[in-house]
PDB file of C-alpha atoms in Angstrom:
ATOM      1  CA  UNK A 612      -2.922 -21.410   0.096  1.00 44.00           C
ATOM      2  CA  UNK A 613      -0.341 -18.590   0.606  1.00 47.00           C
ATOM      3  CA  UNK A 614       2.285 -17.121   2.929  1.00 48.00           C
ATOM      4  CA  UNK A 615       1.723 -15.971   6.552  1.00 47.00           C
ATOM      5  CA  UNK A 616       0.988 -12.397   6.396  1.00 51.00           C
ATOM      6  CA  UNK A 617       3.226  -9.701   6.246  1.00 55.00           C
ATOM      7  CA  UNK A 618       5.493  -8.770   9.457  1.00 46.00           C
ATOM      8  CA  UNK A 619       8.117  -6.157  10.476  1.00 43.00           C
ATOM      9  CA  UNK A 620      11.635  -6.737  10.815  1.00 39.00           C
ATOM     10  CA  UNK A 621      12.645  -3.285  12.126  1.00 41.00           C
ATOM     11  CA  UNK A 622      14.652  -2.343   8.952  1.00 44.00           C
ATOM     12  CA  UNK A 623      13.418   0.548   6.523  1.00 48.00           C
ATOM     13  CA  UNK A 624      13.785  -2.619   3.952  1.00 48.00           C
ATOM     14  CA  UNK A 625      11.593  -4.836   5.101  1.00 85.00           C
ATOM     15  CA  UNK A 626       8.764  -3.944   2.981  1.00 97.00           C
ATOM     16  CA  UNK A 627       8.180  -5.358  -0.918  1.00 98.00           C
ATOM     17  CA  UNK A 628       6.300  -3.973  -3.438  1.00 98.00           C
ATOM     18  CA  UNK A 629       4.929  -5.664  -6.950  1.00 98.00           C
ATOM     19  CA  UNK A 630       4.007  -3.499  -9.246  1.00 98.00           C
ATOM     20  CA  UNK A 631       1.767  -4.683 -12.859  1.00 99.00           C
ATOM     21  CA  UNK A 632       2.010  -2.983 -15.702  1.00 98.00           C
ATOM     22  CA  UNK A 633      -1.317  -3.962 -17.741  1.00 98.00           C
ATOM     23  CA  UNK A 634      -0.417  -1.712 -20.859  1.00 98.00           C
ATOM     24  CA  UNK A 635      -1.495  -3.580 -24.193  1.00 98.00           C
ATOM     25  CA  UNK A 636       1.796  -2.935 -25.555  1.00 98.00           C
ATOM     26  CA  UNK A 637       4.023  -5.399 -25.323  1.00 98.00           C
ATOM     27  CA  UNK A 638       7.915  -5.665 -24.842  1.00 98.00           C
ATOM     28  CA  UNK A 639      10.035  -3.788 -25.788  1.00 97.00           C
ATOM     29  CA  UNK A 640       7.513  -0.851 -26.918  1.00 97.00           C
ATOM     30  CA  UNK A 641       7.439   2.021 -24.521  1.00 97.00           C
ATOM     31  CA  UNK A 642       4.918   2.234 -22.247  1.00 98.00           C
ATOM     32  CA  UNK A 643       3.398   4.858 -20.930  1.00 96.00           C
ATOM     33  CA  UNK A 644       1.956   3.899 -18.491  1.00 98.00           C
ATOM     34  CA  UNK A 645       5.036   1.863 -17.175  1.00 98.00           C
ATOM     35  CA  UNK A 646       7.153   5.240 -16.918  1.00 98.00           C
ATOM     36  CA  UNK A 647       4.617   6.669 -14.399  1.00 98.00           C
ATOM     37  CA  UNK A 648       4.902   3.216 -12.597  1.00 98.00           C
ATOM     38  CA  UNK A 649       8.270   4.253 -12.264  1.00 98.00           C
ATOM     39  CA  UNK A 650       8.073   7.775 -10.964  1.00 98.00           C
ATOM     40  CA  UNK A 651       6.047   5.347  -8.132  1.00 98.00           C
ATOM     41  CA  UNK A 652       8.511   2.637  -7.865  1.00 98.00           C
ATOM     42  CA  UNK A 653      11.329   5.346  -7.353  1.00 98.00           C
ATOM     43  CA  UNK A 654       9.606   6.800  -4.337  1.00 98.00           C
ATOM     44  CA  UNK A 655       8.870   3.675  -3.059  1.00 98.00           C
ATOM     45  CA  UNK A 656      12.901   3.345  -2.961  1.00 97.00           C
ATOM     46  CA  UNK A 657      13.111   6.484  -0.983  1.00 97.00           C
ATOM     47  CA  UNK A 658      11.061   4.684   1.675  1.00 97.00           C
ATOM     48  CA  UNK A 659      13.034   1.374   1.740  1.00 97.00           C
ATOM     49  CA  UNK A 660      10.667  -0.478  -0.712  1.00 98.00           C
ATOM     50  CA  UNK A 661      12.246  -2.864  -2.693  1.00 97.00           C
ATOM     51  CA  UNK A 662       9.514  -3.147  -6.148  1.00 98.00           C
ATOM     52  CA  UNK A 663       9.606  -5.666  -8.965  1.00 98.00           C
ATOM     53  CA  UNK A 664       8.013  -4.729 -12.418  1.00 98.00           C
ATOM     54  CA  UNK A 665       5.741  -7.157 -14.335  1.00 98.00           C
ATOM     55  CA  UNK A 666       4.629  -6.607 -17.429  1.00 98.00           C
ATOM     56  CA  UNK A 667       1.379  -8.993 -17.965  1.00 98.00           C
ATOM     57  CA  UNK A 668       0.873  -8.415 -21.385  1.00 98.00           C
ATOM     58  CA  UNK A 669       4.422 -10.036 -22.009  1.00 98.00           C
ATOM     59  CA  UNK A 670       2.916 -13.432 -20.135  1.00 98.00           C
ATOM     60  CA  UNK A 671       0.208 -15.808 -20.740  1.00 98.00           C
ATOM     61  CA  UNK A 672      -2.659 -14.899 -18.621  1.00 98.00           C
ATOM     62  CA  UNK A 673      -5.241 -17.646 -19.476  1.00 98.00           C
ATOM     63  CA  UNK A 674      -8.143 -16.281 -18.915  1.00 97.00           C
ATOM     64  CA  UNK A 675     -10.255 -17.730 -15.714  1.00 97.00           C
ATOM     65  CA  UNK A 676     -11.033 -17.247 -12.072  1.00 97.00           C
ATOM     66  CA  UNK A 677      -8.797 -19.825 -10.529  1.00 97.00           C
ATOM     67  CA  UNK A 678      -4.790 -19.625  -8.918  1.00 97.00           C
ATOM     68  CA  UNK A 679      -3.753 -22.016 -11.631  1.00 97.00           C
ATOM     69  CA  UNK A 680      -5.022 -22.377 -14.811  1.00 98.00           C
ATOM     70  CA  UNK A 681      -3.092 -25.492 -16.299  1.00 97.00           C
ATOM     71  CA  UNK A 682      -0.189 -26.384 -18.453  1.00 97.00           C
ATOM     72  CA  UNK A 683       0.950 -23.029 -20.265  1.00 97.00           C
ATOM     73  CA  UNK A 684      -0.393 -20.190 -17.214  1.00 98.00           C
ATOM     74  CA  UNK A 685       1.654 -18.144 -16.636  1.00 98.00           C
ATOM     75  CA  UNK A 686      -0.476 -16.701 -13.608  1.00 98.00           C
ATOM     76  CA  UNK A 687       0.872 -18.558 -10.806  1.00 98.00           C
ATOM     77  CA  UNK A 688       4.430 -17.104 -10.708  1.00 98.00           C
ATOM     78  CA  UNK A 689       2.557 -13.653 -10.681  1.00 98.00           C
ATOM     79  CA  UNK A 690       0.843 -14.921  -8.225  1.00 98.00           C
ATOM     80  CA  UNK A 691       3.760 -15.730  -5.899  1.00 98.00           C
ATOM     81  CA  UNK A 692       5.078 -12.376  -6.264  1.00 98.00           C
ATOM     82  CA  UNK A 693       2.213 -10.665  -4.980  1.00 98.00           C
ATOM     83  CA  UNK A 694       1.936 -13.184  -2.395  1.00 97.00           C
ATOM     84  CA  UNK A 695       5.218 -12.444  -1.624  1.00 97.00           C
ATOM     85  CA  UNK A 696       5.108  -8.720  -1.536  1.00 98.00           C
ATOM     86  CA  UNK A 697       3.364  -6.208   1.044  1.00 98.00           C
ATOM     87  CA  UNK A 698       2.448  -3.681  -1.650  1.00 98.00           C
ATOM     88  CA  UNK A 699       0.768  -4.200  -4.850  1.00 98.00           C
ATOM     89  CA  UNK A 700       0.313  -1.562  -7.649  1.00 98.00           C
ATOM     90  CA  UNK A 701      -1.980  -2.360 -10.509  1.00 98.00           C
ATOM     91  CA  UNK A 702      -1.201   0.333 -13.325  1.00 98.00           C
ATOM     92  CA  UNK A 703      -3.605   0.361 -16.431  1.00 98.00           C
ATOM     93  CA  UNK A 704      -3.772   2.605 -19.439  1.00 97.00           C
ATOM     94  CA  UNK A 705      -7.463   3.933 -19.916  1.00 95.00           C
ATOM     95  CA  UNK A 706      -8.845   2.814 -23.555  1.00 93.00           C
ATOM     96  CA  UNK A 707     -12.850   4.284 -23.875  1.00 90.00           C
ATOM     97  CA  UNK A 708     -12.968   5.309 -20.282  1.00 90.00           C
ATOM     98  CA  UNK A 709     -12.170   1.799 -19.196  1.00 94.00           C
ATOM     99  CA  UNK A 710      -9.252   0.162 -17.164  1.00 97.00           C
ATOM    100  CA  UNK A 711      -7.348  -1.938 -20.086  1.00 98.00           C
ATOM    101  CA  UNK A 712      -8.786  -5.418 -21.179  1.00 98.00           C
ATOM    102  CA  UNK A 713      -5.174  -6.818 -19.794  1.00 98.00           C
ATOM    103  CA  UNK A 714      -6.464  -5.369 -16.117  1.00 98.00           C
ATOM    104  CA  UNK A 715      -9.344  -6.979 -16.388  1.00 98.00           C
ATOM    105  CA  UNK A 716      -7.473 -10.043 -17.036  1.00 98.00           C
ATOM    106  CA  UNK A 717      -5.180  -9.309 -13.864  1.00 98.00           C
ATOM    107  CA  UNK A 718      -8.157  -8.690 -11.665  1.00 98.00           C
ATOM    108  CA  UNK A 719      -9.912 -12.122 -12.717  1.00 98.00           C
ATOM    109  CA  UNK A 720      -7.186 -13.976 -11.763  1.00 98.00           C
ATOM    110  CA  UNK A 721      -7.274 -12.584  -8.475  1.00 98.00           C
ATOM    111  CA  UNK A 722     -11.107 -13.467  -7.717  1.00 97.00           C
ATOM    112  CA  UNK A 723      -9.491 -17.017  -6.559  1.00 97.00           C
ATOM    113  CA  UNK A 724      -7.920 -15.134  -3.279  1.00 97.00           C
ATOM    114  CA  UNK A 725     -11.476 -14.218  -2.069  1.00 95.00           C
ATOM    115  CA  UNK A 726     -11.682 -18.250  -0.875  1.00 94.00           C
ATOM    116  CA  UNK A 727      -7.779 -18.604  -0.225  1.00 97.00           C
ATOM    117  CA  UNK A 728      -6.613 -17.832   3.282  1.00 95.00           C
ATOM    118  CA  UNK A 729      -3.341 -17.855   5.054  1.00 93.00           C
ATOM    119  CA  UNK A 730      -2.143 -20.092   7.601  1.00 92.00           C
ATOM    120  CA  UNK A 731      -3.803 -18.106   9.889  1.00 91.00           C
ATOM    121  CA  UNK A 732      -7.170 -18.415   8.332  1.00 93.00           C
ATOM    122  CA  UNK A 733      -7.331 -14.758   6.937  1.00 94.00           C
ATOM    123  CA  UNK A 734      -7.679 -14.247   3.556  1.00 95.00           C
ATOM    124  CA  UNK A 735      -4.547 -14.052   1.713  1.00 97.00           C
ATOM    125  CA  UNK A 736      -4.599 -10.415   0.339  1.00 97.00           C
ATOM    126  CA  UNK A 737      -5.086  -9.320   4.065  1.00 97.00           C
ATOM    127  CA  UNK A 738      -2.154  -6.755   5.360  1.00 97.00           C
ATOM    128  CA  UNK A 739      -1.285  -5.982   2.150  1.00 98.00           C
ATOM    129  CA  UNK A 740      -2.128  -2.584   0.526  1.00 98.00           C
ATOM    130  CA  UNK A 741      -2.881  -1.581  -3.123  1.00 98.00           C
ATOM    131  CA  UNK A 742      -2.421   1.554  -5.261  1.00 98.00           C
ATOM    132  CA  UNK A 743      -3.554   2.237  -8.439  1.00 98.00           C
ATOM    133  CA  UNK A 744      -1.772   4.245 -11.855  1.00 98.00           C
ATOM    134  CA  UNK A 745      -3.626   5.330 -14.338  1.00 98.00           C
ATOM    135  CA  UNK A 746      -2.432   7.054 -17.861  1.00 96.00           C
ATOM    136  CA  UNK A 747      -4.194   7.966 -21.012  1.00 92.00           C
ATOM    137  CA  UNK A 748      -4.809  10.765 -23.406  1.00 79.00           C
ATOM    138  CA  UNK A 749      -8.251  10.781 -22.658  1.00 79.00           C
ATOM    139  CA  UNK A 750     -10.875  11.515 -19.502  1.00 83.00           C
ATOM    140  CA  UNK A 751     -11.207   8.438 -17.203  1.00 91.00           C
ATOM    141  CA  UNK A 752      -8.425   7.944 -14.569  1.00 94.00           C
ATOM    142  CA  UNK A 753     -10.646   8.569 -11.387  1.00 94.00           C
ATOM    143  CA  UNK A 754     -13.262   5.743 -13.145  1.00 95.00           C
ATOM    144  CA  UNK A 755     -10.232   3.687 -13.629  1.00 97.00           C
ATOM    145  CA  UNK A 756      -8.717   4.027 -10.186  1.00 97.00           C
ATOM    146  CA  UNK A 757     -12.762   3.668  -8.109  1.00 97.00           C
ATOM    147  CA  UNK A 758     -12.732   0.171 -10.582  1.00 97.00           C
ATOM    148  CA  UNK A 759      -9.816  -1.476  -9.931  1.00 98.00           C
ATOM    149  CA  UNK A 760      -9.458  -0.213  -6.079  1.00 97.00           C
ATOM    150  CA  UNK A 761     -12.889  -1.260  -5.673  1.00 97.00           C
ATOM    151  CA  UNK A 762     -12.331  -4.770  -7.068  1.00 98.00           C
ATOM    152  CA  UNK A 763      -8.869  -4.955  -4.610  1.00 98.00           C
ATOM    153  CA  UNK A 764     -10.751  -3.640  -1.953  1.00 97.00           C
ATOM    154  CA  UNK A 765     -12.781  -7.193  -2.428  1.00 96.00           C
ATOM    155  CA  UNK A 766     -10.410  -8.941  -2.586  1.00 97.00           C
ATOM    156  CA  UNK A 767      -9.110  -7.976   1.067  1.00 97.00           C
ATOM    157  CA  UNK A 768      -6.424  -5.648  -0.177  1.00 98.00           C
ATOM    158  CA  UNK A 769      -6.601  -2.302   2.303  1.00 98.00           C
ATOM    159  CA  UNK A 770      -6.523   0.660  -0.408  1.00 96.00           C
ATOM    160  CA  UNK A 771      -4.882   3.897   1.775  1.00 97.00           C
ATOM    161  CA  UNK A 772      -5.783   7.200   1.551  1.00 96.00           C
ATOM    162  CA  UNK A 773      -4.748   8.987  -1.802  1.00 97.00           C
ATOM    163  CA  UNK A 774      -2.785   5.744  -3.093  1.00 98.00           C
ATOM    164  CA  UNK A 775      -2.870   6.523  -6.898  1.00 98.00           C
ATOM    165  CA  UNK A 776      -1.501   9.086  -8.966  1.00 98.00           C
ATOM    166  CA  UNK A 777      -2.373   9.230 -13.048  1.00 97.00           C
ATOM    167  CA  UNK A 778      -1.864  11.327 -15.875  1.00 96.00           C
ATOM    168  CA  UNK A 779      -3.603  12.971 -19.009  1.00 90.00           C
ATOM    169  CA  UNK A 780      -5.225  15.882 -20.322  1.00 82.00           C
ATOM    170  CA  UNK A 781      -8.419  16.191 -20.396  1.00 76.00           C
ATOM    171  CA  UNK A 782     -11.247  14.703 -22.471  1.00 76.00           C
ATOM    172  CA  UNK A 783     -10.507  13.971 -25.863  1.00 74.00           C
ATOM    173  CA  UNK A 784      -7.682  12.390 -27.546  1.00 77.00           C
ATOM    174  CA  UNK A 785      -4.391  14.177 -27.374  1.00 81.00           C
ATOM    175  CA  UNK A 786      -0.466  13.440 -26.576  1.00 87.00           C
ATOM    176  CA  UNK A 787       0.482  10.749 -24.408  1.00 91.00           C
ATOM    177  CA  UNK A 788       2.504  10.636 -21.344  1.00 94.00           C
ATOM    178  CA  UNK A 789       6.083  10.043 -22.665  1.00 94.00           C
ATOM    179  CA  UNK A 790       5.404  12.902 -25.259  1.00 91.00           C
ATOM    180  CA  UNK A 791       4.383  15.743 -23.368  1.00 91.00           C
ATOM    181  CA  UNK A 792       5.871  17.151 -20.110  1.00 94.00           C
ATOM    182  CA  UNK A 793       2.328  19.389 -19.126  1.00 91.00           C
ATOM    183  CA  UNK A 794       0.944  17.813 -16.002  1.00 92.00           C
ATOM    184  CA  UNK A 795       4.356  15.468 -14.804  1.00 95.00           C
ATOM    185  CA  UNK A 796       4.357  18.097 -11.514  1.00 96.00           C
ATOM    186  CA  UNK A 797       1.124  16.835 -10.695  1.00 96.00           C
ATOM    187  CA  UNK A 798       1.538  13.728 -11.799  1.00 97.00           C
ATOM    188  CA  UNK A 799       4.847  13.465 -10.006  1.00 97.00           C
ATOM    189  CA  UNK A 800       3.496  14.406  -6.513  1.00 97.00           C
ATOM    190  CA  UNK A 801       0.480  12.480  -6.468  1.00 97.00           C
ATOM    191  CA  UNK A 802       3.010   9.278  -7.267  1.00 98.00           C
ATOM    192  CA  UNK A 803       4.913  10.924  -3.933  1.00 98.00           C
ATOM    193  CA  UNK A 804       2.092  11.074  -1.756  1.00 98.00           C
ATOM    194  CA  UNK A 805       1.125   7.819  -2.854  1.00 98.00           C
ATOM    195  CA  UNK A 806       4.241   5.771  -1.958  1.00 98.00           C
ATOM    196  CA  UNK A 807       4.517   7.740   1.364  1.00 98.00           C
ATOM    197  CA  UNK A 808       1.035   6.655   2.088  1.00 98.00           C
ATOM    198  CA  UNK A 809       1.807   3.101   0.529  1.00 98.00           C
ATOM    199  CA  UNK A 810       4.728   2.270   2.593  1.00 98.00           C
ATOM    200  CA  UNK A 811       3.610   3.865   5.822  1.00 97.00           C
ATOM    201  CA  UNK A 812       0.266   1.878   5.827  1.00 98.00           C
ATOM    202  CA  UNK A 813       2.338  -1.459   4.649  1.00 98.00           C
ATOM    203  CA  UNK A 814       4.567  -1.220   7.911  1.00 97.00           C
ATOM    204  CA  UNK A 815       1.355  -0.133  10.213  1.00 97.00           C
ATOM    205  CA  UNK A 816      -0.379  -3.012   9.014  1.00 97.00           C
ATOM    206  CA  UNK A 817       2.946  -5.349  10.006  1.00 95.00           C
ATOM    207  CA  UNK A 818       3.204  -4.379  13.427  1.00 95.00           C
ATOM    208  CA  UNK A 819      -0.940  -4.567  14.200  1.00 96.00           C
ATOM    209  CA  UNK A 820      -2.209  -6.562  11.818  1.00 96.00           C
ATOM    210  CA  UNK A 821      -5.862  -7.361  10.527  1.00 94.00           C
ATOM    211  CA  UNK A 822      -7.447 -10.901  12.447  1.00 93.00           C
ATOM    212  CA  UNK A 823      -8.740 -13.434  10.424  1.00 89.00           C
ATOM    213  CA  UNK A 824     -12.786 -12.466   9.588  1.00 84.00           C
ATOM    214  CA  UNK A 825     -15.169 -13.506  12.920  1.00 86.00           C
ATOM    215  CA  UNK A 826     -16.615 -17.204  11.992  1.00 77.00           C
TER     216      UNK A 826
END
Protein backbone atom coordinates (compact mmCIF):
# COMPACT_ATOMS: atom_id res chain seq x y z
CA UNK A 1 0.00 0.00 0.00
CA UNK A 2 3.08 2.32 -0.19
CA UNK A 3 6.86 2.49 -0.47
CA UNK A 4 9.39 0.90 1.94
CA UNK A 5 10.24 3.48 4.39
CA UNK A 6 12.61 6.05 4.14
CA UNK A 7 16.55 5.18 4.16
CA UNK A 8 19.92 7.03 4.02
CA UNK A 9 22.12 7.16 1.20
CA UNK A 10 25.00 9.09 2.83
CA UNK A 11 24.50 12.25 0.65
CA UNK A 12 23.24 15.66 2.23
CA UNK A 13 20.50 15.05 -0.75
CA UNK A 14 19.02 12.20 0.11
CA UNK A 15 16.17 13.59 1.91
CA UNK A 16 12.63 14.91 0.10
CA UNK A 17 10.31 17.14 1.31
CA UNK A 18 6.42 17.83 0.09
CA UNK A 19 5.16 20.69 1.09
CA UNK A 20 0.86 21.64 0.75
CA UNK A 21 -0.22 24.76 0.43
CA UNK A 22 -4.06 24.62 1.61
CA UNK A 23 -4.70 28.47 0.99
CA UNK A 24 -8.35 28.98 -0.49
CA UNK A 25 -6.94 31.04 -3.11
CA UNK A 26 -6.36 29.56 -6.03
CA UNK A 27 -3.70 29.91 -8.90
CA UNK A 28 -2.26 32.36 -9.82
CA UNK A 29 -3.44 34.70 -6.75
CA UNK A 30 -0.75 35.27 -4.22
CA UNK A 31 -0.72 33.43 -1.36
CA UNK A 32 0.24 34.19 1.71
CA UNK A 33 0.59 31.61 3.18
CA UNK A 34 2.61 29.94 0.26
CA UNK A 35 5.44 32.73 0.62
CA UNK A 36 6.10 31.62 4.25
CA UNK A 37 6.13 27.99 2.83
CA UNK A 38 8.87 29.27 1.01
CA UNK A 39 11.01 31.00 3.57
CA UNK A 40 10.68 26.96 4.83
CA UNK A 41 11.34 25.32 1.61
CA UNK A 42 14.52 27.61 1.18
CA UNK A 43 16.03 26.38 4.40
CA UNK A 44 15.19 23.10 3.72
CA UNK A 45 17.66 23.67 0.57
CA UNK A 46 20.36 24.77 2.87
CA UNK A 47 20.14 21.30 4.42
CA UNK A 48 20.12 19.24 1.16
CA UNK A 49 16.26 18.93 0.99
CA UNK A 50 14.98 18.77 -2.24
CA UNK A 51 10.83 20.17 -1.66
CA UNK A 52 8.01 20.13 -4.17
CA UNK A 53 5.06 22.68 -3.77
CA UNK A 54 1.39 21.62 -4.13
CA UNK A 55 -1.16 23.76 -4.16
CA UNK A 56 -4.51 21.63 -3.24
CA UNK A 57 -6.89 24.13 -3.84
CA UNK A 58 -5.72 24.11 -7.61
CA UNK A 59 -6.75 20.08 -7.64
CA UNK A 60 -9.79 18.12 -7.14
CA UNK A 61 -9.82 16.81 -3.71
CA UNK A 62 -13.09 14.77 -3.60
CA UNK A 63 -14.00 14.79 -0.48
CA UNK A 64 -13.75 11.22 1.52
CA UNK A 65 -11.61 9.08 3.74
CA UNK A 66 -10.19 6.68 1.24
CA UNK A 67 -6.51 6.67 -1.03
CA UNK A 68 -8.62 6.86 -4.14
CA UNK A 69 -11.70 8.35 -4.59
CA UNK A 70 -12.71 7.42 -8.30
CA UNK A 71 -12.68 8.77 -11.77
CA UNK A 72 -11.86 12.65 -11.47
CA UNK A 73 -9.54 12.50 -7.76
CA UNK A 74 -7.06 14.09 -7.95
CA UNK A 75 -5.79 12.76 -4.43
CA UNK A 76 -3.80 9.89 -5.39
CA UNK A 77 -0.93 11.68 -7.22
CA UNK A 78 -0.72 13.80 -3.92
CA UNK A 79 -0.65 10.92 -2.41
CA UNK A 80 2.42 9.48 -4.15
CA UNK A 81 4.33 12.47 -3.44
CA UNK A 82 4.06 12.29 0.12
CA UNK A 83 4.63 8.72 -0.07
CA UNK A 84 7.50 9.49 -1.83
CA UNK A 85 8.96 12.16 0.33
CA UNK A 86 10.59 11.98 3.98
CA UNK A 87 9.20 15.37 5.03
CA UNK A 88 5.80 16.67 4.79
CA UNK A 89 4.67 20.30 5.52
CA UNK A 90 1.00 21.04 5.71
CA UNK A 91 0.67 24.99 5.54
CA UNK A 92 -2.92 26.47 6.18
CA UNK A 93 -4.15 30.02 6.39
CA UNK A 94 -6.27 30.50 9.70
CA UNK A 95 -10.02 31.69 8.74
CA UNK A 96 -12.17 32.11 12.42
CA UNK A 97 -9.43 30.55 14.42
CA UNK A 98 -9.58 27.44 12.32
CA UNK A 99 -7.03 25.57 10.01
CA UNK A 100 -8.63 26.30 6.33
CA UNK A 101 -11.64 24.11 5.09
CA UNK A 102 -8.99 22.98 2.15
CA UNK A 103 -6.76 21.42 5.30
CA UNK A 104 -9.39 19.78 6.47
CA UNK A 105 -9.86 18.34 3.15
CA UNK A 106 -6.00 17.35 3.03
CA UNK A 107 -6.15 15.76 6.43
CA UNK A 108 -9.32 13.52 5.46
CA UNK A 109 -7.70 12.13 2.77
CA UNK A 110 -5.00 11.04 4.84
CA UNK A 111 -7.24 9.07 7.51
CA UNK A 112 -6.85 6.06 4.80
CA UNK A 113 -2.93 5.70 5.89
CA UNK A 114 -3.99 4.83 9.51
CA UNK A 115 -4.91 1.05 7.91
CA UNK A 116 -2.16 1.22 5.04
CA UNK A 117 1.23 -0.20 5.92
CA UNK A 118 4.46 -0.63 4.13
CA UNK A 119 6.04 -3.65 2.97
CA UNK A 120 7.32 -4.01 6.16
CA UNK A 121 4.04 -3.97 7.92
CA UNK A 122 4.44 -0.42 9.52
CA UNK A 123 2.16 2.04 8.78
CA UNK A 124 2.97 4.05 5.85
CA UNK A 125 3.45 7.60 7.36
CA UNK A 126 6.07 5.92 9.73
CA UNK A 127 9.80 7.62 9.43
CA UNK A 128 8.50 10.43 7.99
CA UNK A 129 8.22 13.80 9.87
CA UNK A 130 5.70 16.70 9.60
CA UNK A 131 5.79 20.48 10.16
CA UNK A 132 3.22 22.77 10.18
CA UNK A 133 2.84 26.82 8.66
CA UNK A 134 0.44 28.80 9.70
CA UNK A 135 -0.50 32.58 8.42
CA UNK A 136 -3.36 34.89 9.05
CA UNK A 137 -4.24 38.35 10.13
CA UNK A 138 -5.90 37.13 13.00
CA UNK A 139 -5.14 35.09 16.55
CA UNK A 140 -5.02 31.28 15.98
CA UNK A 141 -1.70 29.83 14.63
CA UNK A 142 -0.72 27.78 17.83
CA UNK A 143 -4.65 26.25 17.58
CA UNK A 144 -3.89 25.70 14.01
CA UNK A 145 -0.49 24.08 14.36
CA UNK A 146 -1.78 21.61 17.97
CA UNK A 147 -4.80 20.61 15.10
CA UNK A 148 -3.18 19.62 12.27
CA UNK A 149 0.12 18.17 14.15
CA UNK A 150 -2.17 16.39 16.29
CA UNK A 151 -4.14 14.81 13.43
CA UNK A 152 -0.40 13.86 11.67
CA UNK A 153 0.72 12.72 14.80
CA UNK A 154 -2.27 9.96 14.19
CA UNK A 155 -1.58 9.29 11.40
CA UNK A 156 2.07 7.95 12.34
CA UNK A 157 3.84 11.05 11.14
CA UNK A 158 6.71 11.89 14.03
CA UNK A 159 6.11 15.83 14.57
CA UNK A 160 9.89 17.18 15.94
CA UNK A 161 10.47 19.57 18.34
CA UNK A 162 9.58 23.25 17.27
CA UNK A 163 8.67 22.11 13.55
CA UNK A 164 6.37 25.10 12.60
CA UNK A 165 6.86 28.61 12.20
CA UNK A 166 3.63 31.13 11.39
CA UNK A 167 2.88 34.59 11.08
CA UNK A 168 0.33 37.43 12.10
CA UNK A 169 -0.42 40.06 14.41
CA UNK A 170 -2.35 39.64 16.93
CA UNK A 171 -6.10 39.25 17.45
CA UNK A 172 -8.20 41.04 15.22
CA UNK A 173 -8.18 41.56 11.60
CA UNK A 174 -5.29 43.49 10.19
CA UNK A 175 -2.58 43.29 7.15
CA UNK A 176 -1.60 40.13 5.79
CA UNK A 177 1.68 38.53 5.38
CA UNK A 178 2.81 39.71 1.88
CA UNK A 179 1.77 43.33 2.97
CA UNK A 180 3.52 44.00 6.00
CA UNK A 181 7.20 43.28 6.89
CA UNK A 182 6.52 43.53 11.13
CA UNK A 183 7.12 40.07 12.49
CA UNK A 184 9.14 38.32 9.11
CA UNK A 185 12.38 38.16 11.79
CA UNK A 186 10.40 36.00 13.82
CA UNK A 187 8.70 34.50 11.40
CA UNK A 188 11.87 33.89 9.46
CA UNK A 189 13.74 32.06 12.30
CA UNK A 190 11.11 29.95 13.52
CA UNK A 191 10.90 28.65 9.57
CA UNK A 192 14.99 28.15 10.31
CA UNK A 193 14.73 26.25 13.32
CA UNK A 194 12.10 24.34 11.85
CA UNK A 195 13.85 22.93 8.74
CA UNK A 196 17.03 22.33 10.87
CA UNK A 197 14.90 20.31 13.15
CA UNK A 198 12.94 18.85 10.04
CA UNK A 199 15.83 17.55 8.18
CA UNK A 200 17.92 16.42 11.11
CA UNK A 201 15.04 14.23 12.52
CA UNK A 202 14.23 12.97 8.70
CA UNK A 203 17.91 11.54 8.40
CA UNK A 204 17.87 10.18 12.26
CA UNK A 205 14.84 8.44 11.53
CA UNK A 206 16.67 6.80 8.14
CA UNK A 207 19.51 5.39 9.77
CA UNK A 208 17.35 3.86 13.06
CA UNK A 209 14.17 3.63 12.02
CA UNK A 210 10.69 3.07 13.82
CA UNK A 211 9.59 -1.11 13.79
CA UNK A 212 6.42 -1.97 12.61
CA UNK A 213 3.70 -1.61 15.85
CA UNK A 214 4.03 -5.02 18.32
CA UNK A 215 1.04 -7.47 17.02
Amino acid sequence: MGRSAPHATGTRRDVRATVINCTLKPSPQPSNTEALAKVVMRHLEGHGVTSDLVRAVDLNLLPGVESDMGAGDDWPGVRAKVLDSEILVIASPTWLGRPSSVAQRVLERMDAMLSETDDQGRPVAYNRVAGVVVTGNEDGAHHVISEIHGALGDIGFTAPGQAWTYWHLGPGPGPDYLDDERGHDFADTSARFMAANLAGTARALAAHPLSPPPS
